[in-house]
Amino acid sequence: MFETLTPPPADKIIELMAQFRADPREDKIDLGVGVYKDPEGRTPVMRAVRTAATRVWEAETTKAYVGLAGDAAFNAAMAKLVLGEAHDPARTASVATPGGTGAIRIAAELIRNTAPGATVWMSDPTWPNHPAILKYLDIPQTSYRYFDTTTGEVDFDAMMADLAGVQRGDVVLLHGCCHNPTGANLTADQWLAVADLLGDKGALAWIDIAYQGFGDGLEADAFGTRLLAKQLPEVLIAASCSKNFGVYRERAGVLMALSAKGTDRDVVQGNLNTLNRVNYSFPPDHGARLVSTVLDSDDLRADWAAELEDVRNSMLGLRTQLAEELRRLTNSDCYDFIARHRGMFSRLGLTPEQVATLRKEHGIYMVGDSRINIAGLNAQSVPVLARAIAALDG
Ligand code: LMR
């Protein structure tokens, strides 16, 4: 039977990881997959997470199943982290999921069950797994313009013009912060305008927040998510702990469904539990428990927040250094947007051919759409990248 299978569609990020690993050059530079790296190129276990692991290990007396929704302490701690004062437990149903991707998958299935035929609107561009998951589930999808490749900024007029076509009951997927892949983000005023538009349209807001704390700080990065949560009757929020807790391989994430007044929250919760059940039964617990241990202990939380702030500042420093270096070498301000972008990524605006040249001639790996992971750089490799870019034709 398996002989009938055809090769699956390629995922450009996963393909790039394999290409990088296979490259024997010692001085190769990995700006591909979104994983934080320190200046030595390591992806460290965060201090507070390591201490939490010891505490969990010492306190844990069983590995028996927890429950379909995962650990309630984790779900509550994440709701507080993401929603802050906008958190209203009476309208929030939530399940722990295997990473942010698991949350996106469960959200997509919930949408398919509750609003079959609704179209999901995604930014163009977006994280490639968004359209891939929706396509796999046969959910109608379309895109709204988002990024101005000439300025490296959000093309907000185009975005709003496209979103004017949203129909009642459609779903609009937004990146809560640190837009992946562009690095260009909405301002507070723009978030307000989007919230008004979605309210007027009667659309469901769906937020993917995978980089809280990597952009302008833990609170600032949650601004848009909290605003939509307060202003709109129904919101879906898929949050990942992979990056901001550095627990990538543990697969810790959460899906929150905020319902309108009059909706039975328990019924929503039951539906989320069932979606977990039919997909993988119980969500993974270890990463989630590390996260809630950190968030629920004052000492660990303070240490985690401080380390996260160092991570954020190191990426900002690299952004400034790269923008300055490119300004000097190209004698233009056309790459200044790199310093204005936030989060782990920036889309540079290079052609696929230029991206291929950087890979072949310099061993510099970035995604084919010229997305770089800024954390893949360090003070020594920034000038190498800048020189390679400045030397490109065209
Ligand atoms: C990325 O965009 O590189 C990360 O979110 C990792 C992934 O799973 O694609």
Short mmCIF file of C-alpha atoms and ligand atoms in Angstrom, two decimals:
data_model
loop_
_atom_site.label_atom_id
_atom_site.label_comp_id
_atom_site.label_asym_id
_atom_site.label_seq_id
_atom_site.Cartn_x
_atom_site.Cartn_y
_atom_site.Cartn_z
CA MET A 1 0.00 0.00 0.00
CA PHE A 2 2.80 2.40 0.80
CA GLU A 3 3.95 2.28 -2.81
CA THR A 4 1.07 4.64 -3.61
CA LEU A 5 2.57 7.40 -1.49
CA THR A 6 4.05 10.41 -3.23
CA PRO A 7 6.80 12.63 -1.76
CA PRO A 8 5.27 15.08 0.73
CA PRO A 9 5.52 18.84 0.15
CA ALA A 10 8.88 20.13 1.37
CA ASP A 11 9.13 22.43 4.42
CA LYS A 12 11.79 24.97 3.58
CA ILE A 13 12.90 25.50 7.18
CA ILE A 14 13.30 21.79 7.91
CA GLU A 15 15.09 21.25 4.58
CA LEU A 16 17.50 24.05 5.37
CA MET A 17 18.35 22.47 8.76
CA ALA A 18 19.38 19.26 6.94
CA GLN A 19 21.41 21.16 4.34
CA PHE A 20 23.26 23.06 7.05
CA ARG A 21 24.08 19.89 8.98
CA ALA A 22 25.42 18.25 5.82
CA ASP A 23 27.75 21.17 4.96
CA PRO A 24 31.30 20.23 6.06
CA ARG A 25 32.62 23.83 6.11
CA GLU A 26 33.83 24.78 9.57
CA ASP A 27 33.06 28.46 9.20
CA LYS A 28 29.45 27.98 8.01
CA ILE A 29 26.88 30.26 9.62
CA ASP A 30 23.37 29.04 10.54
CA LEU A 31 20.74 31.76 10.25
CA GLY A 32 17.98 29.26 9.49
CA VAL A 33 15.68 27.65 12.02
CA GLY A 34 14.36 29.86 14.82
CA VAL A 35 16.43 28.68 17.75
CA TYR A 36 18.22 31.10 20.07
CA LYS A 37 21.99 30.80 20.17
CA ASP A 38 24.39 32.50 22.53
CA PRO A 39 27.61 34.15 21.21
CA GLU A 40 29.34 30.74 21.39
CA GLY A 41 26.65 29.21 19.18
CA ARG A 42 25.06 27.18 21.98
CA THR A 43 21.37 26.97 22.76
CA PRO A 44 21.58 26.96 26.54
CA VAL A 45 19.15 25.50 29.03
CA MET A 46 17.99 28.65 30.82
CA ARG A 47 19.18 28.91 34.43
CA ALA A 48 15.72 28.98 35.97
CA VAL A 49 14.57 26.08 33.81
CA ARG A 50 17.53 23.99 34.96
CA THR A 51 16.74 24.73 38.61
CA ALA A 52 13.07 23.99 37.97
CA ALA A 53 14.05 20.62 36.51
CA THR A 54 15.82 19.72 39.75
CA ARG A 55 12.86 20.87 41.83
CA VAL A 56 10.41 18.92 39.67
CA TRP A 57 12.57 15.83 39.79
CA GLU A 58 12.84 15.99 43.58
CA ALA A 59 9.16 16.69 44.18
CA GLU A 60 7.61 14.43 41.57
CA THR A 61 6.28 11.16 42.95
CA THR A 62 4.55 9.78 39.86
CA LYS A 63 4.49 9.88 36.12
CA ALA A 64 0.82 8.89 35.91
CA TYR A 65 -1.41 10.73 33.44
CA VAL A 66 -2.41 14.26 34.40
CA GLY A 67 -5.58 15.03 32.44
CA LEU A 68 -6.69 15.80 28.91
CA ALA A 69 -6.26 19.55 29.36
CA GLY A 70 -2.79 19.10 30.88
CA ASP A 71 -1.74 20.55 34.21
CA ALA A 72 -4.15 23.24 35.40
CA ALA A 73 -1.29 25.13 37.08
CA PHE A 74 0.52 25.41 33.73
CA ASN A 75 -2.58 26.57 31.88
CA ALA A 76 -3.30 29.19 34.56
CA ALA A 77 0.30 30.42 34.69
CA MET A 78 0.42 30.79 30.90
CA ALA A 79 -2.92 32.60 30.82
CA LYS A 80 -1.54 35.11 33.33
CA LEU A 81 1.73 35.48 31.43
CA VAL A 82 0.09 36.06 28.07
CA LEU A 83 -3.06 37.89 29.09
CA GLY A 84 -1.98 39.70 32.24
CA GLU A 85 -4.79 41.79 33.62
CA ALA A 86 -6.88 40.91 30.54
CA HIS A 87 -7.19 37.33 31.80
CA ASP A 88 -10.76 36.43 32.65
CA PRO A 89 -10.92 32.82 33.87
CA ALA A 90 -14.70 32.80 33.44
CA ARG A 91 -14.37 33.03 29.65
CA THR A 92 -11.10 31.15 29.14
CA ALA A 93 -10.92 27.49 28.18
CA SER A 94 -7.40 26.14 27.69
CA VAL A 95 -5.43 23.02 26.96
CA ALA A 96 -1.75 22.28 27.12
CA THR A 97 -0.43 21.17 23.74
CA PRO A 98 2.78 19.77 22.26
CA GLY A 99 4.45 23.13 21.59
CA GLY A 100 2.96 26.13 19.85
CA THR A 101 2.44 24.00 16.75
CA GLY A 102 0.19 21.65 18.70
CA ALA A 103 -1.84 24.68 19.80
CA ILE A 104 -2.16 25.83 16.20
CA ARG A 105 -3.26 22.41 15.09
CA ILE A 106 -5.92 22.14 17.82
CA ALA A 107 -7.10 25.69 17.06
CA ALA A 108 -7.43 24.84 13.37
CA GLU A 109 -9.44 21.73 14.18
CA LEU A 110 -11.68 23.71 16.53
CA ILE A 111 -12.29 26.24 13.74
CA ARG A 112 -13.10 23.46 11.29
CA ASN A 113 -15.57 21.93 13.74
CA THR A 114 -17.25 25.12 14.88
CA ALA A 115 -17.22 27.15 11.66
CA PRO A 116 -16.90 24.80 8.70
CA GLY A 117 -16.41 26.87 5.58
CA ALA A 118 -14.99 29.90 7.39
CA THR A 119 -11.93 31.31 5.64
CA VAL A 120 -8.73 31.81 7.62
CA TRP A 121 -6.85 34.97 6.67
CA MET A 122 -3.08 34.89 7.11
CA SER A 123 -0.43 37.53 6.64
CA ASP A 124 1.58 37.30 3.44
CA PRO A 125 4.17 36.14 4.31
CA THR A 126 3.65 33.99 7.37
CA TRP A 127 5.26 31.01 9.08
CA PRO A 128 5.04 28.27 6.41
CA ASN A 129 3.48 25.76 8.78
CA HIS A 130 0.36 27.94 9.12
CA PRO A 131 -0.83 27.39 5.54
CA ALA A 132 0.52 23.83 5.58
CA ILE A 133 -1.63 22.82 8.58
CA LEU A 134 -4.72 24.54 7.19
CA LYS A 135 -4.23 22.92 3.80
CA TYR A 136 -3.78 19.54 5.42
CA LEU A 137 -7.09 20.02 7.23
CA ASP A 138 -8.78 21.30 4.09
CA ILE A 139 -9.68 24.63 5.71
CA PRO A 140 -10.30 27.50 3.28
CA GLN A 141 -7.47 30.00 3.50
CA THR A 142 -6.44 33.28 1.99
CA SER A 143 -3.86 35.94 2.74
CA TYR A 144 -3.70 39.65 3.46
CA ARG A 145 -0.82 41.81 2.40
CA TYR A 146 1.47 42.61 5.33
CA PHE A 147 5.02 43.46 4.39
CA ASP A 148 6.43 46.23 2.22
CA THR A 149 9.57 44.74 0.71
CA THR A 150 10.92 48.11 -0.35
CA THR A 151 10.84 49.69 3.11
CA GLY A 152 11.11 46.54 5.23
CA GLU A 153 8.11 47.80 7.24
CA VAL A 154 4.50 46.69 7.67
CA ASP A 155 2.37 47.80 4.72
CA PHE A 156 -0.50 48.73 6.98
CA ASP A 157 -2.67 50.41 4.35
CA ALA A 158 -2.53 47.31 2.18
CA MET A 159 -3.21 45.09 5.17
CA MET A 160 -6.30 47.04 6.15
CA ALA A 161 -7.50 47.25 2.55
CA ASP A 162 -7.31 43.46 2.27
CA LEU A 163 -8.90 42.83 5.65
CA ALA A 164 -11.83 44.97 4.53
CA GLY A 165 -12.83 41.85 2.59
CA VAL A 166 -13.18 39.69 5.71
CA GLN A 167 -16.66 38.19 6.03
CA ARG A 168 -18.60 37.71 9.27
CA GLY A 169 -17.41 34.49 10.87
CA ASP A 170 -14.05 34.43 9.07
CA VAL A 171 -10.90 33.96 11.09
CA VAL A 172 -7.93 36.34 11.04
CA LEU A 173 -4.60 34.94 12.14
CA LEU A 174 -2.18 37.48 13.61
CA HIS A 175 1.31 37.15 15.03
CA GLY A 176 1.11 38.44 18.61
CA CYS A 177 4.63 39.90 18.36
CA CYS A 178 7.95 39.37 16.59
CA HIS A 179 6.40 38.59 13.20
CA ASN A 180 7.78 35.45 11.62
CA PRO A 181 9.34 35.69 9.02
CA THR A 182 9.57 39.47 8.52
CA GLY A 183 10.45 40.96 11.92
CA ALA A 184 8.12 43.90 11.13
CA ASN A 185 5.41 44.47 13.73
CA LEU A 186 2.24 46.45 14.26
CA THR A 187 2.38 49.60 16.36
CA ALA A 188 -0.04 50.08 19.26
CA ASP A 189 -2.23 52.34 17.10
CA GLN A 190 -2.28 49.77 14.34
CA TRP A 191 -3.34 47.06 16.79
CA LEU A 192 -6.18 49.34 17.88
CA ALA A 193 -7.30 49.77 14.28
CA VAL A 194 -7.13 46.00 13.67
CA ALA A 195 -9.15 45.32 16.82
CA ASP A 196 -11.83 47.78 15.66
CA LEU A 197 -11.93 46.27 12.20
CA LEU A 198 -12.26 42.70 13.47
CA GLY A 199 -14.99 43.83 15.87
CA ASP A 200 -16.88 45.57 13.06
CA LYS A 201 -16.53 42.59 10.78
CA GLY A 202 -17.58 40.02 13.38
CA ALA A 203 -14.42 38.03 12.67
CA LEU A 204 -12.70 35.62 15.02
CA ALA A 205 -9.20 36.75 16.02
CA TRP A 206 -6.62 33.98 16.20
CA ILE A 207 -3.27 34.95 17.66
CA ASP A 208 -0.06 32.97 17.40
CA ILE A 209 2.31 34.24 20.08
CA ALA A 210 5.56 32.29 20.01
CA TYR A 211 8.16 34.92 20.92
CA GLN A 212 6.81 36.84 23.92
CA GLY A 213 9.76 38.58 25.56
CA PHE A 214 11.96 38.56 22.43
CA GLY A 215 10.74 41.85 21.00
CA ASP A 216 10.15 44.82 23.30
CA GLY A 217 9.77 42.88 26.56
CA LEU A 218 7.31 40.48 28.16
CA GLU A 219 4.59 43.06 28.78
CA ALA A 220 4.99 45.12 25.63
CA ASP A 221 4.98 42.02 23.43
CA ALA A 222 1.60 41.00 24.80
CA PHE A 223 -0.03 44.35 24.05
CA GLY A 224 -1.89 43.31 20.90
CA THR A 225 -3.02 39.97 22.31
CA ARG A 226 -4.36 41.60 25.48
CA LEU A 227 -6.11 44.31 23.52
CA LEU A 228 -7.93 41.84 21.29
CA ALA A 229 -8.77 39.69 24.33
CA LYS A 230 -10.39 42.67 26.03
CA GLN A 231 -12.11 44.14 23.03
CA LEU A 232 -13.39 41.15 21.06
CA PRO A 233 -16.00 38.61 22.16
CA GLU A 234 -14.13 35.53 20.94
CA VAL A 235 -10.38 35.04 20.57
CA LEU A 236 -8.13 32.04 20.04
CA ILE A 237 -4.58 32.26 21.36
CA ALA A 238 -1.86 29.73 20.56
CA ALA A 239 1.16 30.36 22.78
CA SER A 240 4.51 28.60 22.62
CA CYS A 241 7.06 28.15 25.41
CA SER A 242 9.72 26.81 23.04
CA LYS A 243 11.63 30.04 22.56
CA ASN A 244 11.06 32.19 25.63
CA PHE A 245 11.72 29.28 28.00
CA GLY A 246 14.21 27.59 25.66
CA VAL A 247 12.37 24.26 26.00
CA TYR A 248 12.16 23.57 22.28
CA ARG A 249 12.37 19.78 22.37
CA GLU A 250 10.07 19.41 25.37
CA ARG A 251 7.09 20.60 23.31
CA ALA A 252 5.29 22.95 25.68
CA GLY A 253 2.49 25.18 24.44
CA VAL A 254 -1.05 26.14 25.24
CA LEU A 255 -4.22 26.92 23.34
CA MET A 256 -6.65 29.36 24.95
CA ALA A 257 -10.16 29.89 23.64
CA LEU A 258 -11.84 33.03 25.01
CA SER A 259 -15.60 32.93 24.61
CA ALA A 260 -18.31 35.53 24.50
CA LYS A 261 -20.76 36.15 27.33
CA GLY A 262 -23.53 33.58 27.19
CA THR A 263 -21.30 30.81 25.82
CA ASP A 264 -20.88 27.85 28.13
CA ARG A 265 -17.16 27.86 28.85
CA ASP A 266 -17.31 24.24 30.01
CA VAL A 267 -18.60 23.14 26.62
CA VAL A 268 -15.69 24.92 24.93
CA GLN A 269 -13.32 23.29 27.40
CA GLY A 270 -14.85 19.89 26.70
CA ASN A 271 -14.32 20.37 22.97
CA LEU A 272 -10.68 21.30 23.48
CA ASN A 273 -10.17 18.27 25.74
CA THR A 274 -11.71 16.02 23.07
CA LEU A 275 -9.45 17.44 20.38
CA ASN A 276 -6.45 16.66 22.55
CA ARG A 277 -7.86 13.18 23.15
CA VAL A 278 -8.34 12.29 19.50
CA ASN A 279 -4.96 13.68 18.50
CA TYR A 280 -2.60 12.41 21.21
CA SER A 281 -4.71 11.82 24.31
CA PHE A 282 -2.76 13.55 27.05
CA PRO A 283 -0.44 16.44 26.21
CA PRO A 284 3.23 16.18 27.24
CA ASP A 285 3.79 17.30 30.81
CA HIS A 286 7.48 17.70 31.51
CA GLY A 287 8.13 20.97 29.66
CA ALA A 288 4.84 22.42 30.88
CA ARG A 289 5.76 21.55 34.47
CA LEU A 290 9.14 23.22 34.11
CA VAL A 291 7.40 26.35 32.83
CA SER A 292 4.81 26.49 35.61
CA THR A 293 7.49 25.81 38.22
CA VAL A 294 9.40 28.82 36.90
CA LEU A 295 6.36 31.06 36.64
CA ASP A 296 4.98 30.12 40.04
CA SER A 297 8.20 30.61 42.05
CA ASP A 298 9.19 34.21 42.69
CA ASP A 299 12.93 33.50 42.63
CA LEU A 300 12.88 31.42 39.45
CA ARG A 301 10.53 33.77 37.69
CA ALA A 302 12.76 36.77 38.42
CA ASP A 303 15.85 34.92 37.22
CA TRP A 304 14.07 33.70 34.08
CA ALA A 305 12.82 37.19 33.26
CA ALA A 306 16.34 38.59 33.75
CA GLU A 307 17.92 35.98 31.48
CA LEU A 308 15.20 36.49 28.87
CA GLU A 309 15.91 40.21 28.97
CA ASP A 310 19.62 39.50 28.36
CA VAL A 311 18.66 37.33 25.38
CA ARG A 312 16.44 40.09 24.01
CA ASN A 313 19.11 42.73 24.47
CA SER A 314 21.77 40.59 22.83
CA MET A 315 19.56 40.25 19.74
CA LEU A 316 18.94 44.01 19.72
CA GLY A 317 22.70 44.59 19.91
CA LEU A 318 23.25 42.30 16.92
CA ARG A 319 20.54 44.11 15.00
CA THR A 320 22.19 47.47 15.58
CA GLN A 321 25.62 46.13 14.71
CA LEU A 322 24.40 44.52 11.47
CA ALA A 323 22.43 47.59 10.37
CA GLU A 324 25.44 49.84 11.04
CA GLU A 325 27.86 47.55 9.28
CA LEU A 326 25.59 47.36 6.21
CA ARG A 327 25.10 51.12 6.22
CA ARG A 328 28.87 51.59 6.16
CA LEU A 329 29.55 48.95 3.50
CA THR A 330 26.67 49.80 1.15
CA ASN A 331 26.80 53.51 1.82
CA SER A 332 23.00 53.53 2.11
CA ASP A 333 20.29 53.27 4.71
CA CYS A 334 18.45 50.54 2.85
CA TYR A 335 19.10 47.97 5.58
CA ASP A 336 18.31 50.27 8.52
CA PHE A 337 15.03 48.39 8.98
CA ILE A 338 17.02 45.54 10.56
CA ALA A 339 17.54 47.70 13.65
CA ARG A 340 13.87 48.64 13.75
CA HIS A 341 12.65 45.06 13.45
CA ARG A 342 11.96 43.05 16.59
CA GLY A 343 12.21 39.42 17.56
CA MET A 344 14.31 36.64 16.21
CA PHE A 345 13.82 37.25 12.50
CA SER A 346 14.28 39.81 9.78
CA ARG A 347 13.48 39.39 6.14
CA LEU A 348 16.31 41.04 4.25
CA GLY A 349 14.66 41.40 0.84
CA LEU A 350 17.30 39.40 -1.08
CA THR A 351 16.38 37.35 -4.15
CA PRO A 352 16.40 33.53 -4.00
CA GLU A 353 19.49 33.63 -6.24
CA GLN A 354 21.29 35.94 -3.83
CA VAL A 355 20.32 33.66 -0.93
CA ALA A 356 21.74 30.71 -2.88
CA THR A 357 24.97 32.61 -3.55
CA LEU A 358 25.42 33.34 0.15
CA ARG A 359 24.97 29.65 0.90
CA LYS A 360 27.22 28.34 -1.86
CA GLU A 361 30.03 30.88 -1.69
CA HIS A 362 30.04 31.85 1.97
CA GLY A 363 28.37 28.96 3.82
CA ILE A 364 25.74 31.41 5.13
CA TYR A 365 22.40 29.67 5.53
CA MET A 366 19.16 31.64 5.59
CA VAL A 367 15.64 30.65 4.53
CA GLY A 368 15.04 31.05 0.77
CA ASP A 369 12.82 34.11 1.29
CA SER A 370 15.91 35.79 2.89
CA ARG A 371 14.69 35.41 6.48
CA ILE A 372 17.57 35.46 8.91
CA ASN A 373 17.60 34.30 12.50
CA ILE A 374 19.41 37.21 14.09
CA ALA A 375 20.42 35.03 17.06
CA GLY A 376 22.47 32.86 14.71
CA LEU A 377 24.96 35.75 14.53
CA ASN A 378 27.59 36.97 16.96
CA ALA A 379 29.89 39.99 17.04
CA GLN A 380 32.42 38.19 14.82
CA SER A 381 30.01 36.84 12.21
CA VAL A 382 28.04 40.08 11.74
CA PRO A 383 30.84 41.67 9.65
CA VAL A 384 31.19 38.42 7.67
CA LEU A 385 27.50 38.48 6.79
CA ALA A 386 27.53 42.21 6.04
CA ARG A 387 30.52 41.87 3.70
CA ALA A 388 28.90 38.94 1.91
CA ILE A 389 25.67 40.87 1.43
CA ALA A 390 27.45 44.01 0.27
CA ALA A 391 29.37 41.94 -2.31
CA LEU A 392 26.18 40.53 -3.89
CA ASP A 393 25.32 41.46 -7.46
CA GLY A 394 22.09 43.18 -8.29
C1 LMR B 1 11.01 28.77 12.80
O1 LMR B 1 10.19 29.49 12.23
O2 LMR B 1 12.17 28.64 12.38
C2 LMR B 1 10.62 28.06 14.06
O3 LMR B 1 9.33 28.40 14.41
C3 LMR B 1 10.87 26.61 14.01
C4 LMR B 1 9.91 25.87 13.14
O4 LMR B 1 9.33 24.91 13.65
O5 LMR B 1 9.75 26.21 11.97
#
